[in-house]
Short mmCIF file of C-alpha atoms and ligand atoms in Angstrom, two decimals:
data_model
loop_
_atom_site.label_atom_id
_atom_site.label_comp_id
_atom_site.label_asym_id
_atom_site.label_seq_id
_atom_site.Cartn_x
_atom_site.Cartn_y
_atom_site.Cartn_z
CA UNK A 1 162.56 -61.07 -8.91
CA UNK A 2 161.52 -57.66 -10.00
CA UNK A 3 157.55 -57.90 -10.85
CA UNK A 4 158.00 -61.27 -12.14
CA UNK A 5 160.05 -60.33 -14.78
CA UNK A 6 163.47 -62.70 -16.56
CA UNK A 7 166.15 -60.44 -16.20
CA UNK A 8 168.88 -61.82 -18.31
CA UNK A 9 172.67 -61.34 -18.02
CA UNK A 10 174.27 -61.84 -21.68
CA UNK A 11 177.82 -62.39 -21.56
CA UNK A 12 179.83 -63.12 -17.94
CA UNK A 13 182.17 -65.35 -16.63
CA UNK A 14 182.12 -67.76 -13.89
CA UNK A 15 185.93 -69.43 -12.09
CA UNK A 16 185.11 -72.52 -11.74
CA UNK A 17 187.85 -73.32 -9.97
CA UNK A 18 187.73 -71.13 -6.67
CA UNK A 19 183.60 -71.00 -6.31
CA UNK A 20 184.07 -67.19 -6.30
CA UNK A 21 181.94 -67.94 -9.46
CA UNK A 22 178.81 -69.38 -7.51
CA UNK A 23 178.87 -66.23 -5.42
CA UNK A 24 178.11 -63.94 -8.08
CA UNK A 25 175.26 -66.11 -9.68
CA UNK A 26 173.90 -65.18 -5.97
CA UNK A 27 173.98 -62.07 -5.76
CA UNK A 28 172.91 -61.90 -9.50
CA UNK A 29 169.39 -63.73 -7.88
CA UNK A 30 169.60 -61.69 -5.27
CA UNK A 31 168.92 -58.73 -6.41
CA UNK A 32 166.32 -59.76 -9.28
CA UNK A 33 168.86 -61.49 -12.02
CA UNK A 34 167.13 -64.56 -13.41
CA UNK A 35 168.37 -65.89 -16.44
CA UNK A 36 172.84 -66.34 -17.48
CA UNK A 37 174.49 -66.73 -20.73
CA UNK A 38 178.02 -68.17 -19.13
CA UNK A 39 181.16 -67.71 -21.74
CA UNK A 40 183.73 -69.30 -20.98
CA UNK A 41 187.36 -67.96 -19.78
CA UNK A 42 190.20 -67.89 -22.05
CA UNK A 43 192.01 -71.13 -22.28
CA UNK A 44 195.03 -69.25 -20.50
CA UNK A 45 192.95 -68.13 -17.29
CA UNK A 46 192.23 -72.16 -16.77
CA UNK A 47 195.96 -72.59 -17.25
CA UNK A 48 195.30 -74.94 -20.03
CA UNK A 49 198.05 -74.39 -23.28
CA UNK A 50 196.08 -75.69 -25.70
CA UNK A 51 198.45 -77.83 -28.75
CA UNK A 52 195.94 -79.07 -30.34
CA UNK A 53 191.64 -78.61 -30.70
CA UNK A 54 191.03 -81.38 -28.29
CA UNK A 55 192.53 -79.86 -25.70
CA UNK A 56 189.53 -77.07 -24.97
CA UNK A 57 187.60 -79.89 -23.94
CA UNK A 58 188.85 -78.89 -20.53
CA UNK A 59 188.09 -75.53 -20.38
CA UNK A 60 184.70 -76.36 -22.06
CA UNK A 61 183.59 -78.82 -19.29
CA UNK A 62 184.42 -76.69 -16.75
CA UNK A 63 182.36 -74.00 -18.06
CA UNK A 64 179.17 -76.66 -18.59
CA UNK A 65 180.09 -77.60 -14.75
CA UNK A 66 179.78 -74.15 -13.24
CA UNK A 67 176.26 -73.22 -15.56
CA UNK A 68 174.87 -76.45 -13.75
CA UNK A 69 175.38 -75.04 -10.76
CA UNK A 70 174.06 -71.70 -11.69
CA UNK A 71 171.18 -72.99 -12.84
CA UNK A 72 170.38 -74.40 -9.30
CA UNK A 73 170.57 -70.94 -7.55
CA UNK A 74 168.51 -68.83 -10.18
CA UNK A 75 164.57 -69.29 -10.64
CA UNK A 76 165.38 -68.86 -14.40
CA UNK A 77 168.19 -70.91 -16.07
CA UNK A 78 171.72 -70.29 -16.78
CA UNK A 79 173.35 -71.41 -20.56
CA UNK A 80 176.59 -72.09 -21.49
CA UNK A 81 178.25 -70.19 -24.45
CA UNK A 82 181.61 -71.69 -25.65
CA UNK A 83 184.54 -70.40 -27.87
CA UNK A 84 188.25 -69.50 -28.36
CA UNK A 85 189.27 -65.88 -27.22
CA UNK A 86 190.22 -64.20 -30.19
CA UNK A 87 193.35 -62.58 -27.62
CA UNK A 88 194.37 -66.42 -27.86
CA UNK A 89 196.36 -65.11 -31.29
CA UNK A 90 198.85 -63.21 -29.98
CA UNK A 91 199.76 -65.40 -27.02
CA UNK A 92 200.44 -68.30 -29.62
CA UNK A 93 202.11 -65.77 -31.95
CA UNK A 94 203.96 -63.84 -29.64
CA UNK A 95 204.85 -66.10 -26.53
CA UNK A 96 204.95 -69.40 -28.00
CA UNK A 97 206.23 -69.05 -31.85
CA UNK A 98 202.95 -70.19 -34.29
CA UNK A 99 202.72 -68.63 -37.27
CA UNK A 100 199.35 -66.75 -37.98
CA UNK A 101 198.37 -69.93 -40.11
CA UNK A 102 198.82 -72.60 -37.40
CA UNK A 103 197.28 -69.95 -34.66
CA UNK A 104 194.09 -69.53 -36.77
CA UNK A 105 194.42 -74.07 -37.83
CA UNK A 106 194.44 -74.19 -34.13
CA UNK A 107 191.74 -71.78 -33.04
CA UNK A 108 189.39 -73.05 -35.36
CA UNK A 109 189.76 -76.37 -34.15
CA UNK A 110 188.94 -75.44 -30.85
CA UNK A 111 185.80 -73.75 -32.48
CA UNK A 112 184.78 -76.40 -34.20
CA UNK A 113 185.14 -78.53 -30.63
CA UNK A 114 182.79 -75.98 -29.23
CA UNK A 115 180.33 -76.48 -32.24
CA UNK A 116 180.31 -79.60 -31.39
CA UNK A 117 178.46 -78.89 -27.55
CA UNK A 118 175.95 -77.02 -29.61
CA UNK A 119 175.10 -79.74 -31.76
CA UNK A 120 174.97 -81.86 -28.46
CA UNK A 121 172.69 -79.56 -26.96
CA UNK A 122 174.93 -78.98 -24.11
CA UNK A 123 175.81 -75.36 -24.84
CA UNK A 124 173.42 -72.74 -26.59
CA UNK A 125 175.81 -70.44 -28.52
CA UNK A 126 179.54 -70.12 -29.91
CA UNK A 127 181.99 -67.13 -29.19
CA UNK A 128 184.23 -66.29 -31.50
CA UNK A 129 185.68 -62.48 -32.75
CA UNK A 130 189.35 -60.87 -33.53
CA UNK A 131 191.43 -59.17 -31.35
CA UNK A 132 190.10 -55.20 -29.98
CA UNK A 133 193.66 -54.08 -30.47
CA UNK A 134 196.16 -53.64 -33.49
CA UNK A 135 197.53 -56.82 -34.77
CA UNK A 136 199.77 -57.10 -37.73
CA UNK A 137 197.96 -58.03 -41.19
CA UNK A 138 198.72 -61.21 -41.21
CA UNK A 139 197.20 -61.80 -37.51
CA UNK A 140 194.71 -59.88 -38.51
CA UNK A 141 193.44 -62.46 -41.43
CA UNK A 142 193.97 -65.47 -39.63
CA UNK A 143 191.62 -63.98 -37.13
CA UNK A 144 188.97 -63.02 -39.55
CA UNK A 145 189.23 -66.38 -40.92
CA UNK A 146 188.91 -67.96 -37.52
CA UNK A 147 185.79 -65.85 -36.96
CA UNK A 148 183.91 -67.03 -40.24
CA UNK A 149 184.47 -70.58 -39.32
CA UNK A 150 182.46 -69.95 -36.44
CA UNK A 151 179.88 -68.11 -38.77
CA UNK A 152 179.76 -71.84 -40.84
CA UNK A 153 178.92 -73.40 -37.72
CA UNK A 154 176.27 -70.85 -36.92
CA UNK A 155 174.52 -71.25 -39.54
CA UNK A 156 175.22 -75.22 -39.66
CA UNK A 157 173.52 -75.05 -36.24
CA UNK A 158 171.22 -72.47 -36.39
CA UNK A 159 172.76 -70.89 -33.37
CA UNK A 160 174.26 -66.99 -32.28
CA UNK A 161 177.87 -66.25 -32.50
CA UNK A 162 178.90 -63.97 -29.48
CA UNK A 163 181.80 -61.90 -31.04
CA UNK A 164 184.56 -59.87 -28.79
CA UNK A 165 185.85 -57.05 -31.31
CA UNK A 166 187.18 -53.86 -31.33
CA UNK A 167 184.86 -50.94 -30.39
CA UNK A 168 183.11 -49.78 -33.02
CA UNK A 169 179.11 -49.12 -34.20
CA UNK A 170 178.99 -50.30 -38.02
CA UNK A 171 180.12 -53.95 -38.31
CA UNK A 172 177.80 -54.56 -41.14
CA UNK A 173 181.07 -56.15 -43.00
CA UNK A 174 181.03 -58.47 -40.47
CA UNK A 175 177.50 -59.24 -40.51
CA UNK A 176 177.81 -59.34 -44.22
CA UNK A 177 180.38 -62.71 -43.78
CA UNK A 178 177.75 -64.10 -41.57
CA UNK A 179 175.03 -64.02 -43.67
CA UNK A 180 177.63 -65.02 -46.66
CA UNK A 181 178.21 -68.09 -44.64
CA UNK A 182 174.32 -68.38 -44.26
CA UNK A 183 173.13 -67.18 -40.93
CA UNK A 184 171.28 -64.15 -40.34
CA UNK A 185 173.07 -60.79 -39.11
CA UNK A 186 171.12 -60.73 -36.12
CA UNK A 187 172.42 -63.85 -35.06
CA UNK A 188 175.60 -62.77 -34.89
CA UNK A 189 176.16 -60.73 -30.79
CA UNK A 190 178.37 -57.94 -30.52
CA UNK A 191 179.42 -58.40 -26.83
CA UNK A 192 180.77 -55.20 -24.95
CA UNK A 193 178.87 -52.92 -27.05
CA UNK A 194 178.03 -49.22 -26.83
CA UNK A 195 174.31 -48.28 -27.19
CA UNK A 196 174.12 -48.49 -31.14
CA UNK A 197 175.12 -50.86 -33.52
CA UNK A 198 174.77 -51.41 -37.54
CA UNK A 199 175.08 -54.94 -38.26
CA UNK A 200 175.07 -57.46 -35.38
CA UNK A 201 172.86 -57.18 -32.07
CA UNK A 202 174.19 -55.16 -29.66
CA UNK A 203 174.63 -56.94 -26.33
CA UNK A 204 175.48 -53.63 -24.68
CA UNK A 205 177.65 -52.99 -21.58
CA UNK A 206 175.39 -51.59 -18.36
CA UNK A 207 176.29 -48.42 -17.98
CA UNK A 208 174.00 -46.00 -17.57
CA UNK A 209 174.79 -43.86 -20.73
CA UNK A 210 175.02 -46.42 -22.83
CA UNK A 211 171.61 -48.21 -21.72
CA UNK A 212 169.56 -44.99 -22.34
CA UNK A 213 171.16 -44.88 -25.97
CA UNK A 214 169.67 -48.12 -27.10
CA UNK A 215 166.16 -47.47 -25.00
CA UNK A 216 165.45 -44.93 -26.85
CA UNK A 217 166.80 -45.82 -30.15
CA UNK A 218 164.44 -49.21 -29.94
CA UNK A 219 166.04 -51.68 -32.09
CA UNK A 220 166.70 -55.31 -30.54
CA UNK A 221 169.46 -55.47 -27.54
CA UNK A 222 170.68 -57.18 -24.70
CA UNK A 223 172.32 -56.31 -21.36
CA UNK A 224 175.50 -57.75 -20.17
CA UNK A 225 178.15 -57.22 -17.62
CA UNK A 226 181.25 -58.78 -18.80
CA UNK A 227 181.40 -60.00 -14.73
CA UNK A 228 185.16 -61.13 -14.60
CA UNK A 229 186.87 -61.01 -18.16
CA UNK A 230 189.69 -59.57 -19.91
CA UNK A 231 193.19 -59.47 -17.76
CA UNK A 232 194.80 -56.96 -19.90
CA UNK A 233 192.28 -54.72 -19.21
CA UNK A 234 191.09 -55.06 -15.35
CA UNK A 235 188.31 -52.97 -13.86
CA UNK A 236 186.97 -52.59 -16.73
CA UNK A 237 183.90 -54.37 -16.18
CA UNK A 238 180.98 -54.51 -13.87
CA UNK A 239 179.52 -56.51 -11.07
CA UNK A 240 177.50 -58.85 -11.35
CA UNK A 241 174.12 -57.10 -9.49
CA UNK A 242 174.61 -54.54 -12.41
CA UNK A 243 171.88 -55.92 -14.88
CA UNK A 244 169.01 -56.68 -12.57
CA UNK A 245 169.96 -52.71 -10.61
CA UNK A 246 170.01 -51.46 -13.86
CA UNK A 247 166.25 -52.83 -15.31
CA UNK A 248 164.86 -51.61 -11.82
CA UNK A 249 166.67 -48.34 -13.27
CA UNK A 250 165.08 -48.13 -16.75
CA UNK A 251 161.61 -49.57 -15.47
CA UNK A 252 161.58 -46.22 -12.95
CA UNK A 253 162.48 -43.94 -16.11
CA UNK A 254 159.79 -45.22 -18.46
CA UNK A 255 161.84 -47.88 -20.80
CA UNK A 256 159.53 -50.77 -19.92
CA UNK A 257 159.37 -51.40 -23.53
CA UNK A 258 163.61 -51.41 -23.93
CA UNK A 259 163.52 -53.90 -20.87
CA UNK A 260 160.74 -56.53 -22.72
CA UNK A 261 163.38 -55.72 -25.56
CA UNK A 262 166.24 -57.04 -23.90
CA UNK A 263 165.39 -59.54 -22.05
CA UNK A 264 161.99 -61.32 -23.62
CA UNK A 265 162.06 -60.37 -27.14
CA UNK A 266 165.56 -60.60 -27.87
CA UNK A 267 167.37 -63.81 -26.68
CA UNK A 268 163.84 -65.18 -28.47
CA UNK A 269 164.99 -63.60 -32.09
CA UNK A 270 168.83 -64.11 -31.34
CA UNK A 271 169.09 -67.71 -29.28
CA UNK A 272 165.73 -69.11 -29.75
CA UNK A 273 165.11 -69.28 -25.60
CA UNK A 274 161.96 -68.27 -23.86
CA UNK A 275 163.16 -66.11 -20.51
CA UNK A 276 159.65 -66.21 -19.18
CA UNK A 277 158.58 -69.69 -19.74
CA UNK A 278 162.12 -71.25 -17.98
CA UNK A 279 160.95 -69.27 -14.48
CA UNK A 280 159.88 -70.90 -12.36
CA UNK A 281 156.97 -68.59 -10.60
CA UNK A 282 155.63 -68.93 -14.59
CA UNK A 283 155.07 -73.00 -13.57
ZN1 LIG B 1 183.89 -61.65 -21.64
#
């Protein structure tokens, strides 16, 4: 650990299938990591062509599998966060002939299979979002729509939605459909963020730039890696010792107070956990 401190990794994936998975979560703890919020892989990754909502169930075990596990290696605690890729669109639109409207029917019934783990208490957040690319308009509304059913559930549940989105640092329309479907803005987790954000939380990518641009600005964040996600876009995330080398990082330039941020105060506000008391050294 570094100084006794949770050092929480907000949004990666785990393969379940070929263990590679387990070998990050140690080299995560390793170097200081403590704490995981698992998401799990699009349906496609799993190989799993999903006809109806009942059929995430698969990749949703999986996922609650795998955080077991993690939590075994890490002297913190690793949660599950389940959803339906919002890239899941244009593989049913474009490769396999739904319209927009049975996409989104179909999408939000996988979302409202995940909501159901919440309510169980076996997973701690939804993920949810629209694509990061241009979609026609039609796509583009089934997506949003898919997205605010998952913003009924949050607030049903009183949990965080994780959202993948396109870049961008004023999503306050977006946070505006949250809180019009009753859960607070701050809630709602813009994964693969830049340093700023108007709207949702940022949970910010780990690069140095972009770390010392929501330091110093001071509003609530979190830290993630995005360990193992998006095919269309590969190498474009980072390892999975990047959180815990980047705290040490921020700690030696001052930001102690951005690092409490991140990984105390925030996934309190945002997903109700306590980092510190779920060490183990706290016991
Ligand atoms: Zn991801």
């Amino acid at each position: 650990m570094i100084d006794d401190r949770p050092v929480l990794d907000d949004h990666l994936h785990l393969d379940p299938d070929h263990h590679r998975g387990i070998d990050a979560v140690r080299d995560f703890a390793r170097v200081g990591g403590t704490h995981l919020l698992v998401v799990n892989k699009p349906s496609w990754h799993l190989g799993v062509k999903a006809e109806t909502g009942d059929d995430f169930h698969t990749v949703f075990e999986r996922t609650i599998e795998i955080v077991e596990e993690a939590s075994s290696e890490l002297e913190g605690q690793a949660w599950p966060v389940l959803g339906v890729h919002p890239g899941l669109i244009s593989r049913l639109v474009d490769d396999r002939d739904f319209s927009p409207e049975e996409a989104r029917d179909l999408m939000q019934a996988g979302i409202d299979v995940a909501a159901e783990y919440v309510s169980a208490g076996e997973a701690l957040a939804l993920k949810s979002g629209r694509p990061h690319y241009e979609v026609d308009d039609d796509v583009w509304a089934a997506s949003n729509a898919v997205m605010r059913r998952a913003f009924e559930h949050g607030a049903d549940l009183e949990c965080a939605v994780q959202l993948h989105a396109e870049a961008s640092e004023d999503m306050t329309a977006v946070a505006d459909w949250a809180e019009d479907a009753g859960m607070p803005a701050h809630r709602v987790v813009k994964h693969y963020a830049s340093g700023r954000l108007e709207g949702p939380t940022p949970s910010v990518m780990s690069d140095k730039d972009r770390l010392e641009t929501a330091a110093e600005r001071g509003e609530p964040f979190l830290m993630e890696t995005d360990y193992i996600d998006d095919p269309d876009r590969p190498g474009a995330v980072l390892g999975p010792k990047t959180v815990p080398r980047r705290v040490r990082w921020l700690l030696e330039n001052g930001h102690e107070e951005a690092v409490e941020l991140a990984h105390i105060e925030t996934p309190a506000d945002v997903y109700g956990i306590d980092t510190e008391a779920t060490l183990e050294s706290e016991q």
